[in-house]
Amino acid sequence: MLKHSDPLSLAFQALADPTRRQLVDRLIAGPASVTQLHEPLEMTMSAVVQHLTVLEAAGLVRSEKLGRVRTFQVDSDGLRRTEAWLHERRTPTERRLDRLEAFLDPTTDTPDATDTDTTHPNHHQARTDP
């Protein structure tokens, strides 16, 4: 079972398992019953139910029971929260990588080793010892 109780930790712990990611992928295509979700998997129905319970506790899927059939579907809000957290961290990293790319790109107009600006604090003049 999952160890943390905050929604983001629960979501990442739930998605750490490949079977649960497979179930989410299947549910993105549309709602499905436990039986339909169980069919392609090589595990017991109770194991599938346990995986679905973890996904539901993490807020990534929700279920509804009509008669004897329990149907699961993706909880868009839960996926959106997880995606938003990742996006917030990706954006600053992408900006840093863009700056690095501009710095390393030889076609950009940046100073190089032949720069003779001696006013720059990191400028090192070549020594000409006799």
mmCIF file of N, CA and C in Angstrom:
data_model
loop_
_atom_site.group_PDB
_atom_site.id
_atom_site.type_symbol
_atom_site.label_atom_id
_atom_site.label_comp_id
_atom_site.label_asym_id
_atom_site.label_seq_id
_atom_site.Cartn_x
_atom_site.Cartn_y
_atom_site.Cartn_z
ATOM 1 N N MET A 1 0.841 -1.181 0.000
ATOM 2 C CA MET A 1 0.000 0.000 0.000
ATOM 3 C C MET A 1 0.884 1.241 0.000
ATOM 4 N N LEU A 2 0.311 2.366 -0.266
ATOM 5 C CA LEU A 2 1.073 3.602 -0.376
ATOM 6 C C LEU A 2 1.400 4.166 1.007
ATOM 7 N N LYS A 3 2.585 4.783 1.107
ATOM 8 C CA LYS A 3 3.081 5.225 2.404
ATOM 9 C C LYS A 3 2.765 6.676 2.720
ATOM 10 N N HIS A 4 2.668 7.542 1.717
ATOM 11 C CA HIS A 4 2.444 8.969 1.959
ATOM 12 C C HIS A 4 0.973 9.299 1.776
ATOM 13 N N SER A 5 0.564 10.430 2.370
ATOM 14 C CA SER A 5 -0.844 10.770 2.280
ATOM 15 C C SER A 5 -1.120 12.018 1.449
ATOM 16 N N ASP A 6 -0.074 12.789 1.080
ATOM 17 C CA ASP A 6 -0.365 13.962 0.268
ATOM 18 C C ASP A 6 -0.661 13.505 -1.163
ATOM 19 N N PRO A 7 -1.577 14.186 -1.850
ATOM 20 C CA PRO A 7 -2.047 13.734 -3.164
ATOM 21 C C PRO A 7 -0.934 13.549 -4.201
ATOM 22 N N LEU A 8 0.041 14.436 -4.217
ATOM 23 C CA LEU A 8 1.101 14.325 -5.213
ATOM 24 C C LEU A 8 1.969 13.089 -4.970
ATOM 25 N N SER A 9 2.325 12.841 -3.729
ATOM 26 C CA SER A 9 3.118 11.646 -3.409
ATOM 27 C C SER A 9 2.343 10.382 -3.745
ATOM 28 N N LEU A 10 1.063 10.374 -3.421
ATOM 29 C CA LEU A 10 0.232 9.211 -3.748
ATOM 30 C C LEU A 10 0.182 8.974 -5.251
ATOM 31 N N ALA A 11 0.053 10.051 -6.015
ATOM 32 C CA ALA A 11 -0.023 9.920 -7.473
ATOM 33 C C ALA A 11 1.270 9.343 -8.032
ATOM 34 N N PHE A 12 2.417 9.874 -7.606
ATOM 35 C CA PHE A 12 3.686 9.373 -8.134
ATOM 36 C C PHE A 12 3.970 7.953 -7.670
ATOM 37 N N GLN A 13 3.614 7.629 -6.437
ATOM 38 C CA GLN A 13 3.793 6.250 -5.983
ATOM 39 C C GLN A 13 2.906 5.303 -6.785
ATOM 40 N N ALA A 14 1.688 5.726 -7.059
ATOM 41 C CA ALA A 14 0.778 4.882 -7.833
ATOM 42 C C ALA A 14 1.305 4.689 -9.252
ATOM 43 N N LEU A 15 1.804 5.750 -9.851
ATOM 44 C CA LEU A 15 2.285 5.671 -11.237
ATOM 45 C C LEU A 15 3.656 5.022 -11.355
ATOM 46 N N ALA A 16 4.306 4.746 -10.239
ATOM 47 C CA ALA A 16 5.609 4.092 -10.274
ATOM 48 C C ALA A 16 5.493 2.642 -10.731
ATOM 49 N N ASP A 17 4.315 2.075 -10.626
ATOM 50 C CA ASP A 17 4.107 0.679 -10.994
ATOM 51 C C ASP A 17 3.683 0.564 -12.461
ATOM 52 N N PRO A 18 4.370 -0.260 -13.264
ATOM 53 C CA PRO A 18 4.030 -0.377 -14.690
ATOM 54 C C PRO A 18 2.609 -0.895 -14.955
ATOM 55 N N THR A 19 2.106 -1.786 -14.105
ATOM 56 C CA THR A 19 0.744 -2.286 -14.296
ATOM 57 C C THR A 19 -0.262 -1.164 -14.107
ATOM 58 N N ARG A 20 -0.045 -0.330 -13.102
ATOM 59 C CA ARG A 20 -0.972 0.778 -12.865
ATOM 60 C C ARG A 20 -0.900 1.801 -14.001
ATOM 61 N N ARG A 21 0.300 2.029 -14.539
ATOM 62 C CA ARG A 21 0.398 2.935 -15.698
ATOM 63 C C ARG A 21 -0.350 2.336 -16.893
ATOM 64 N N GLN A 22 -0.268 1.038 -17.053
ATOM 65 C CA GLN A 22 -0.995 0.358 -18.133
ATOM 66 C C GLN A 22 -2.504 0.511 -17.937
ATOM 67 N N LEU A 23 -2.965 0.404 -16.712
ATOM 68 C CA LEU A 23 -4.392 0.571 -16.435
ATOM 69 C C LEU A 23 -4.836 2.004 -16.740
ATOM 70 N N VAL A 24 -4.023 2.984 -16.350
ATOM 71 C CA VAL A 24 -4.353 4.381 -16.651
ATOM 72 C C VAL A 24 -4.398 4.581 -18.166
ATOM 73 N N ASP A 25 -3.405 4.036 -18.876
ATOM 74 C CA ASP A 25 -3.401 4.147 -20.341
ATOM 75 C C ASP A 25 -4.681 3.578 -20.938
ATOM 76 N N ARG A 26 -5.111 2.438 -20.433
ATOM 77 C CA ARG A 26 -6.342 1.817 -20.949
ATOM 78 C C ARG A 26 -7.554 2.689 -20.630
ATOM 79 N N LEU A 27 -7.595 3.262 -19.426
ATOM 80 C CA LEU A 27 -8.748 4.063 -19.014
ATOM 81 C C LEU A 27 -8.793 5.417 -19.726
ATOM 82 N N ILE A 28 -7.679 5.880 -20.234
ATOM 83 C CA ILE A 28 -7.691 7.119 -21.012
ATOM 84 C C ILE A 28 -8.540 6.930 -22.270
ATOM 85 N N ALA A 29 -8.584 5.713 -22.780
ATOM 86 C CA ALA A 29 -9.404 5.412 -23.964
ATOM 87 C C ALA A 29 -10.894 5.438 -23.640
ATOM 88 N N GLY A 30 -11.233 5.325 -22.364
ATOM 89 C CA GLY A 30 -12.638 5.350 -21.963
ATOM 90 C C GLY A 30 -12.881 4.468 -20.753
ATOM 91 N N PRO A 31 -14.028 4.635 -20.107
ATOM 92 C CA PRO A 31 -14.362 3.836 -18.923
ATOM 93 C C PRO A 31 -14.363 2.346 -19.234
ATOM 94 N N ALA A 32 -14.050 1.554 -18.211
ATOM 95 C CA ALA A 32 -14.029 0.100 -18.379
ATOM 96 C C ALA A 32 -14.370 -0.570 -17.060
ATOM 97 N N SER A 33 -14.956 -1.738 -17.184
ATOM 98 C CA SER A 33 -15.264 -2.530 -15.989
ATOM 99 C C SER A 33 -13.999 -3.253 -15.534
ATOM 100 N N VAL A 34 -14.037 -3.757 -14.320
ATOM 101 C CA VAL A 34 -12.906 -4.516 -13.798
ATOM 102 C C VAL A 34 -12.643 -5.716 -14.696
ATOM 103 N N THR A 35 -13.684 -6.361 -15.157
ATOM 104 C CA THR A 35 -13.518 -7.516 -16.039
ATOM 105 C C THR A 35 -12.802 -7.119 -17.329
ATOM 106 N N GLN A 36 -13.200 -6.012 -17.923
ATOM 107 C CA GLN A 36 -12.550 -5.560 -19.156
ATOM 108 C C GLN A 36 -11.088 -5.193 -18.903
ATOM 109 N N LEU A 37 -10.800 -4.604 -17.766
ATOM 110 C CA LEU A 37 -9.430 -4.238 -17.446
ATOM 111 C C LEU A 37 -8.580 -5.466 -17.136
ATOM 112 N N HIS A 38 -9.201 -6.496 -16.596
ATOM 113 C CA HIS A 38 -8.502 -7.720 -16.219
ATOM 114 C C HIS A 38 -8.119 -8.569 -17.433
ATOM 115 N N GLU A 39 -8.955 -8.557 -18.465
ATOM 116 C CA GLU A 39 -8.773 -9.471 -19.607
ATOM 117 C C GLU A 39 -7.363 -9.508 -20.189
ATOM 118 N N PRO A 40 -6.730 -8.379 -20.522
ATOM 119 C CA PRO A 40 -5.413 -8.470 -21.157
ATOM 120 C C PRO A 40 -4.250 -8.705 -20.182
ATOM 121 N N LEU A 41 -4.517 -8.672 -18.902
ATOM 122 C CA LEU A 41 -3.449 -8.777 -17.913
ATOM 123 C C LEU A 41 -3.269 -10.210 -17.439
ATOM 124 N N GLU A 42 -2.043 -10.571 -17.170
ATOM 125 C CA GLU A 42 -1.748 -11.912 -16.667
ATOM 126 C C GLU A 42 -1.632 -11.869 -15.146
ATOM 127 N N MET A 43 -2.764 -11.595 -14.504
ATOM 128 C CA MET A 43 -2.825 -11.572 -13.039
ATOM 129 C C MET A 43 -4.254 -11.854 -12.620
ATOM 130 N N THR A 44 -4.421 -12.103 -11.355
ATOM 131 C CA THR A 44 -5.764 -12.402 -10.863
ATOM 132 C C THR A 44 -6.627 -11.139 -10.874
ATOM 133 N N MET A 45 -7.919 -11.359 -10.874
ATOM 134 C CA MET A 45 -8.861 -10.236 -10.819
ATOM 135 C C MET A 45 -8.671 -9.456 -9.528
ATOM 136 N N SER A 46 -8.402 -10.146 -8.407
ATOM 137 C CA SER A 46 -8.201 -9.431 -7.146
ATOM 138 C C SER A 46 -6.946 -8.566 -7.195
ATOM 139 N N ALA A 47 -5.913 -8.970 -7.917
ATOM 140 C CA ALA A 47 -4.710 -8.146 -8.064
ATOM 141 C C ALA A 47 -5.037 -6.882 -8.858
ATOM 142 N N VAL A 48 -5.861 -7.019 -9.902
ATOM 143 C CA VAL A 48 -6.277 -5.855 -10.695
ATOM 144 C C VAL A 48 -7.069 -4.898 -9.819
ATOM 145 N N VAL A 49 -7.966 -5.442 -9.000
ATOM 146 C CA VAL A 49 -8.764 -4.609 -8.098
ATOM 147 C C VAL A 49 -7.849 -3.874 -7.120
ATOM 148 N N GLN A 50 -6.811 -4.540 -6.618
ATOM 149 C CA GLN A 50 -5.872 -3.880 -5.704
ATOM 150 C C GLN A 50 -5.167 -2.717 -6.405
ATOM 151 N N HIS A 51 -4.728 -2.923 -7.652
ATOM 152 C CA HIS A 51 -4.082 -1.845 -8.405
ATOM 153 C C HIS A 51 -5.053 -0.687 -8.619
ATOM 154 N N LEU A 52 -6.280 -0.994 -8.950
ATOM 155 C CA LEU A 52 -7.282 0.053 -9.159
ATOM 156 C C LEU A 52 -7.578 0.809 -7.869
ATOM 157 N N THR A 53 -7.564 0.107 -6.751
ATOM 158 C CA THR A 53 -7.788 0.737 -5.446
ATOM 159 C C THR A 53 -6.672 1.745 -5.150
ATOM 160 N N VAL A 54 -5.445 1.387 -5.477
ATOM 161 C CA VAL A 54 -4.309 2.293 -5.278
ATOM 162 C C VAL A 54 -4.470 3.529 -6.166
ATOM 163 N N LEU A 55 -4.830 3.307 -7.437
ATOM 164 C CA LEU A 55 -5.028 4.433 -8.355
ATOM 165 C C LEU A 55 -6.163 5.340 -7.887
ATOM 166 N N GLU A 56 -7.206 4.734 -7.348
ATOM 167 C CA GLU A 56 -8.340 5.524 -6.861
ATOM 168 C C GLU A 56 -7.955 6.307 -5.607
ATOM 169 N N ALA A 57 -7.209 5.685 -4.707
ATOM 170 C CA ALA A 57 -6.754 6.380 -3.494
ATOM 171 C C ALA A 57 -5.828 7.550 -3.842
ATOM 172 N N ALA A 58 -5.111 7.420 -4.949
ATOM 173 C CA ALA A 58 -4.199 8.475 -5.398
ATOM 174 C C ALA A 58 -4.930 9.578 -6.161
ATOM 175 N N GLY A 59 -6.219 9.382 -6.416
ATOM 176 C CA GLY A 59 -7.002 10.395 -7.122
ATOM 177 C C GLY A 59 -6.798 10.402 -8.618
ATOM 178 N N LEU A 60 -6.288 9.300 -9.169
ATOM 179 C CA LEU A 60 -6.026 9.240 -10.610
ATOM 180 C C LEU A 60 -7.165 8.583 -11.388
ATOM 181 N N VAL A 61 -7.937 7.751 -10.714
ATOM 182 C CA VAL A 61 -9.123 7.152 -11.334
ATOM 183 C C VAL A 61 -10.264 7.232 -10.324
ATOM 184 N N ARG A 62 -11.472 7.084 -10.847
ATOM 185 C CA ARG A 62 -12.650 7.009 -9.968
ATOM 186 C C ARG A 62 -13.529 5.883 -10.466
ATOM 187 N N SER A 63 -14.375 5.422 -9.597
ATOM 188 C CA SER A 63 -15.232 4.303 -9.968
ATOM 189 C C SER A 63 -16.676 4.591 -9.605
ATOM 190 N N GLU A 64 -17.536 3.825 -10.261
ATOM 191 C CA GLU A 64 -18.957 3.884 -9.921
ATOM 192 C C GLU A 64 -19.514 2.486 -10.113
ATOM 193 N N LYS A 65 -20.421 2.146 -9.230
ATOM 194 C CA LYS A 65 -20.994 0.808 -9.276
ATOM 195 C C LYS A 65 -22.441 0.898 -9.707
ATOM 196 N N LEU A 66 -22.766 0.200 -10.773
ATOM 197 C CA LEU A 66 -24.143 0.088 -11.259
ATOM 198 C C LEU A 66 -24.527 -1.381 -11.188
ATOM 199 N N GLY A 67 -25.370 -1.700 -10.246
ATOM 200 C CA GLY A 67 -25.735 -3.100 -10.045
ATOM 201 C C GLY A 67 -24.528 -3.864 -9.527
ATOM 202 N N ARG A 68 -24.131 -4.901 -10.256
ATOM 203 C CA ARG A 68 -22.986 -5.708 -9.842
ATOM 204 C C ARG A 68 -21.709 -5.301 -10.573
ATOM 205 N N VAL A 69 -21.797 -4.334 -11.470
ATOM 206 C CA VAL A 69 -20.643 -3.955 -12.292
ATOM 207 C C VAL A 69 -20.015 -2.659 -11.785
ATOM 208 N N ARG A 70 -18.737 -2.733 -11.471
ATOM 209 C CA ARG A 70 -17.977 -1.542 -11.072
ATOM 210 C C ARG A 70 -17.189 -1.084 -12.291
ATOM 211 N N THR A 71 -17.392 0.183 -12.654
ATOM 212 C CA THR A 71 -16.730 0.775 -13.813
ATOM 213 C C THR A 71 -15.751 1.842 -13.341
ATOM 214 N N PHE A 72 -14.577 1.818 -13.937
ATOM 215 C CA PHE A 72 -13.535 2.798 -13.605
ATOM 216 C C PHE A 72 -13.322 3.737 -14.779
ATOM 217 N N GLN A 73 -12.927 4.959 -14.451
ATOM 218 C CA GLN A 73 -12.557 5.937 -15.475
ATOM 219 C C GLN A 73 -11.471 6.843 -14.916
ATOM 220 N N VAL A 74 -10.742 7.480 -15.800
ATOM 221 C CA VAL A 74 -9.679 8.386 -15.385
ATOM 222 C C VAL A 74 -10.292 9.593 -14.689
ATOM 223 N N ASP A 75 -9.653 10.038 -13.622
ATOM 224 C CA ASP A 75 -10.048 11.276 -12.959
ATOM 225 C C ASP A 75 -9.153 12.373 -13.537
ATOM 226 N N SER A 76 -9.699 13.155 -14.434
ATOM 227 C CA SER A 76 -8.925 14.180 -15.143
ATOM 228 C C SER A 76 -8.275 15.179 -14.199
ATOM 229 N N ASP A 77 -8.972 15.539 -13.130
ATOM 230 C CA ASP A 77 -8.413 16.503 -12.177
ATOM 231 C C ASP A 77 -7.141 15.966 -11.525
ATOM 232 N N GLY A 78 -7.156 14.694 -11.165
ATOM 233 C CA GLY A 78 -5.977 14.085 -10.545
ATOM 234 C C GLY A 78 -4.798 14.054 -11.502
ATOM 235 N N LEU A 79 -5.048 13.685 -12.743
ATOM 236 C CA LEU A 79 -3.969 13.685 -13.732
ATOM 237 C C LEU A 79 -3.469 15.100 -13.987
ATOM 238 N N ARG A 80 -4.384 16.058 -14.046
ATOM 239 C CA ARG A 80 -4.000 17.457 -14.287
ATOM 240 C C ARG A 80 -3.110 17.998 -13.178
ATOM 241 N N ARG A 81 -3.429 17.671 -11.932
ATOM 242 C CA ARG A 81 -2.599 18.133 -10.802
ATOM 243 C C ARG A 81 -1.179 17.586 -10.912
ATOM 244 N N THR A 82 -1.068 16.323 -11.261
ATOM 245 C CA THR A 82 0.244 15.697 -11.393
ATOM 246 C C THR A 82 1.006 16.311 -12.567
ATOM 247 N N GLU A 83 0.331 16.501 -13.665
ATOM 248 C CA GLU A 83 0.948 17.114 -14.840
ATOM 249 C C GLU A 83 1.381 18.556 -14.545
ATOM 250 N N ALA A 84 0.557 19.296 -13.822
ATOM 251 C CA ALA A 84 0.881 20.689 -13.493
ATOM 252 C C ALA A 84 2.147 20.764 -12.651
ATOM 253 N N TRP A 85 2.305 19.851 -11.706
ATOM 254 C CA TRP A 85 3.506 19.839 -10.876
ATOM 255 C C TRP A 85 4.739 19.604 -11.747
ATOM 256 N N LEU A 86 4.657 18.648 -12.654
ATOM 257 C CA LEU A 86 5.786 18.377 -13.557
ATOM 258 C C LEU A 86 6.060 19.572 -14.461
ATOM 259 N N HIS A 87 5.019 20.177 -14.982
ATOM 260 C CA HIS A 87 5.174 21.308 -15.898
ATOM 261 C C HIS A 87 5.852 22.491 -15.204
ATOM 262 N N GLU A 88 5.477 22.737 -13.949
ATOM 263 C CA GLU A 88 6.075 23.845 -13.198
ATOM 264 C C GLU A 88 7.578 23.657 -13.029
ATOM 265 N N ARG A 89 8.032 22.439 -12.977
ATOM 266 C CA ARG A 89 9.459 22.172 -12.830
ATOM 267 C C ARG A 89 10.163 22.092 -14.176
ATOM 268 N N ARG A 90 9.455 21.709 -15.201
ATOM 269 C CA ARG A 90 10.052 21.591 -16.531
ATOM 270 C C ARG A 90 10.339 22.960 -17.134
ATOM 271 N N THR A 91 9.481 23.930 -16.933
ATOM 272 C CA THR A 91 9.624 25.234 -17.558
ATOM 273 C C THR A 91 10.940 25.921 -17.177
ATOM 274 N N PRO A 92 11.308 26.047 -15.888
ATOM 275 C CA PRO A 92 12.601 26.670 -15.563
ATOM 276 C C PRO A 92 13.784 25.887 -16.133
ATOM 277 N N THR A 93 13.685 24.567 -16.134
ATOM 278 C CA THR A 93 14.768 23.752 -16.684
ATOM 279 C C THR A 93 14.913 24.006 -18.170
ATOM 280 N N GLU A 94 13.804 24.076 -18.881
ATOM 281 C CA GLU A 94 13.871 24.347 -20.313
ATOM 282 C C GLU A 94 14.471 25.717 -20.583
ATOM 283 N N ARG A 95 14.144 26.711 -19.746
ATOM 284 C CA ARG A 95 14.731 28.045 -19.930
ATOM 285 C C ARG A 95 16.237 28.004 -19.732
ATOM 286 N N ARG A 96 16.684 27.266 -18.715
ATOM 287 C CA ARG A 96 18.129 27.152 -18.488
ATOM 288 C C ARG A 96 18.797 26.452 -19.659
ATOM 289 N N LEU A 97 18.165 25.429 -20.183
ATOM 290 C CA LEU A 97 18.737 24.726 -21.334
ATOM 291 C C LEU A 97 18.765 25.617 -22.566
ATOM 292 N N ASP A 98 17.749 26.449 -22.739
ATOM 293 C CA ASP A 98 17.746 27.396 -23.855
ATOM 294 C C ASP A 98 18.903 28.372 -23.726
ATOM 295 N N ARG A 99 19.150 28.870 -22.503
ATOM 296 C CA ARG A 99 20.274 29.784 -22.296
ATOM 297 C C ARG A 99 21.599 29.088 -22.557
ATOM 298 N N LEU A 100 21.716 27.832 -22.112
ATOM 299 C CA LEU A 100 22.937 27.069 -22.344
ATOM 300 C C LEU A 100 23.150 26.855 -23.840
ATOM 301 N N GLU A 101 22.081 26.518 -24.539
ATOM 302 C CA GLU A 101 22.176 26.323 -25.986
ATOM 303 C C GLU A 101 22.647 27.599 -26.677
ATOM 304 N N ALA A 102 22.094 28.742 -26.268
ATOM 305 C CA ALA A 102 22.506 30.013 -26.859
ATOM 306 C C ALA A 102 23.972 30.300 -26.550
ATOM 307 N N PHE A 103 24.411 29.935 -25.367
ATOM 308 C CA PHE A 103 25.796 30.154 -24.974
ATOM 309 C C PHE A 103 26.747 29.276 -25.790
ATOM 310 N N LEU A 104 26.341 28.032 -26.011
ATOM 311 C CA LEU A 104 27.205 27.078 -26.702
ATOM 312 C C LEU A 104 27.118 27.154 -28.224
ATOM 313 N N ASP A 105 26.084 27.778 -28.745
ATOM 314 C CA ASP A 105 25.882 27.849 -30.193
ATOM 315 C C ASP A 105 26.926 28.784 -30.815
ATOM 316 N N PRO A 106 27.763 28.279 -31.715
ATOM 317 C CA PRO A 106 28.815 29.111 -32.296
ATOM 318 C C PRO A 106 28.281 30.204 -33.222
ATOM 319 N N THR A 107 27.042 30.120 -33.626
ATOM 320 C CA THR A 107 26.496 31.138 -34.526
ATOM 321 C C THR A 107 25.960 32.345 -33.784
ATOM 322 N N THR A 108 25.898 32.250 -32.453
ATOM 323 C CA THR A 108 25.417 33.402 -31.693
ATOM 324 C C THR A 108 26.559 34.380 -31.479
ATOM 325 N N ASP A 109 26.223 35.596 -31.170
ATOM 326 C CA ASP A 109 27.205 36.661 -31.004
ATOM 327 C C ASP A 109 27.640 36.726 -29.544
ATOM 328 N N THR A 110 28.521 35.778 -29.127
ATOM 329 C CA THR A 110 29.002 35.757 -27.751
ATOM 330 C C THR A 110 30.511 35.916 -27.746
ATOM 331 N N PRO A 111 31.069 36.479 -26.678
ATOM 332 C CA PRO A 111 32.523 36.629 -26.599
ATOM 333 C C PRO A 111 33.209 35.276 -26.560
ATOM 334 N N ASP A 112 34.412 35.195 -27.123
ATOM 335 C CA ASP A 112 35.163 33.945 -27.092
ATOM 336 C C ASP A 112 36.539 34.192 -26.495
ATOM 337 N N ALA A 113 37.404 33.231 -26.631
ATOM 338 C CA ALA A 113 38.725 33.305 -26.012
ATOM 339 C C ALA A 113 39.586 34.413 -26.607
ATOM 340 N N THR A 114 39.253 34.889 -27.800
ATOM 341 C CA THR A 114 40.067 35.939 -28.419
ATOM 342 C C THR A 114 39.616 37.320 -27.996
ATOM 343 N N ASP A 115 38.631 37.395 -27.131
ATOM 344 C CA ASP A 115 38.128 38.686 -26.663
ATOM 345 C C ASP A 115 39.229 39.402 -25.888
ATOM 346 N N THR A 116 39.413 40.654 -26.167
ATOM 347 C CA THR A 116 40.486 41.417 -25.516
ATOM 348 C C THR A 116 39.960 42.415 -24.507
ATOM 349 N N ASP A 117 38.741 42.227 -24.049
ATOM 350 C CA ASP A 117 38.158 43.135 -23.062
ATOM 351 C C ASP A 117 38.822 42.879 -21.707
ATOM 352 N N THR A 118 39.696 43.768 -21.291
ATOM 353 C CA THR A 118 40.399 43.591 -20.018
ATOM 354 C C THR A 118 39.615 44.142 -18.841
ATOM 355 N N THR A 119 38.451 44.728 -19.096
ATOM 356 C CA THR A 119 37.652 45.272 -18.002
ATOM 357 C C THR A 119 36.784 44.212 -17.351
ATOM 358 N N HIS A 120 36.623 43.083 -18.016
ATOM 359 C CA HIS A 120 35.802 42.007 -17.468
ATOM 360 C C HIS A 120 36.542 41.369 -16.299
ATOM 361 N N PRO A 121 35.876 41.145 -15.153
ATOM 362 C CA PRO A 121 36.559 40.628 -13.966
ATOM 363 C C PRO A 121 37.175 39.247 -14.163
ATOM 364 N N ASN A 122 36.656 38.446 -15.087
ATOM 365 C CA ASN A 122 37.196 37.113 -15.297
ATOM 366 C C ASN A 122 38.212 37.067 -16.435
ATOM 367 N N HIS A 123 38.617 38.220 -16.951
ATOM 368 C CA HIS A 123 39.548 38.256 -18.054
ATOM 369 C C HIS A 123 40.956 37.943 -17.535
ATOM 370 N N HIS A 124 41.618 37.045 -18.202
ATOM 371 C CA HIS A 124 42.991 36.699 -17.857
ATOM 372 C C HIS A 124 43.867 37.026 -19.045
ATOM 373 N N GLN A 125 44.810 37.950 -18.838
ATOM 374 C CA GLN A 125 45.732 38.291 -19.906
ATOM 375 C C GLN A 125 46.816 37.247 -19.967
ATOM 376 N N ALA A 126 47.250 36.943 -21.170
ATOM 377 C CA ALA A 126 48.317 35.982 -21.343
ATOM 378 C C ALA A 126 49.605 36.579 -20.778
ATOM 379 N N ARG A 127 50.370 35.771 -20.075
ATOM 380 C CA ARG A 127 51.626 36.239 -19.509
ATOM 381 C C ARG A 127 52.701 36.156 -20.559
ATOM 382 N N THR A 128 53.528 37.164 -20.597
ATOM 383 C CA THR A 128 54.650 37.194 -21.531
ATOM 384 C C THR A 128 55.933 37.347 -20.740
ATOM 385 N N ASP A 129 56.319 36.302 -20.054
ATOM 386 C CA ASP A 129 57.545 36.335 -19.243
ATOM 387 C C ASP A 129 58.754 36.340 -20.177
ATOM 388 N N PRO A 130 59.769 37.160 -19.833
ATOM 389 C CA PRO A 130 60.981 37.206 -20.657
ATOM 390 C C PRO A 130 61.804 35.957 -20.564
#
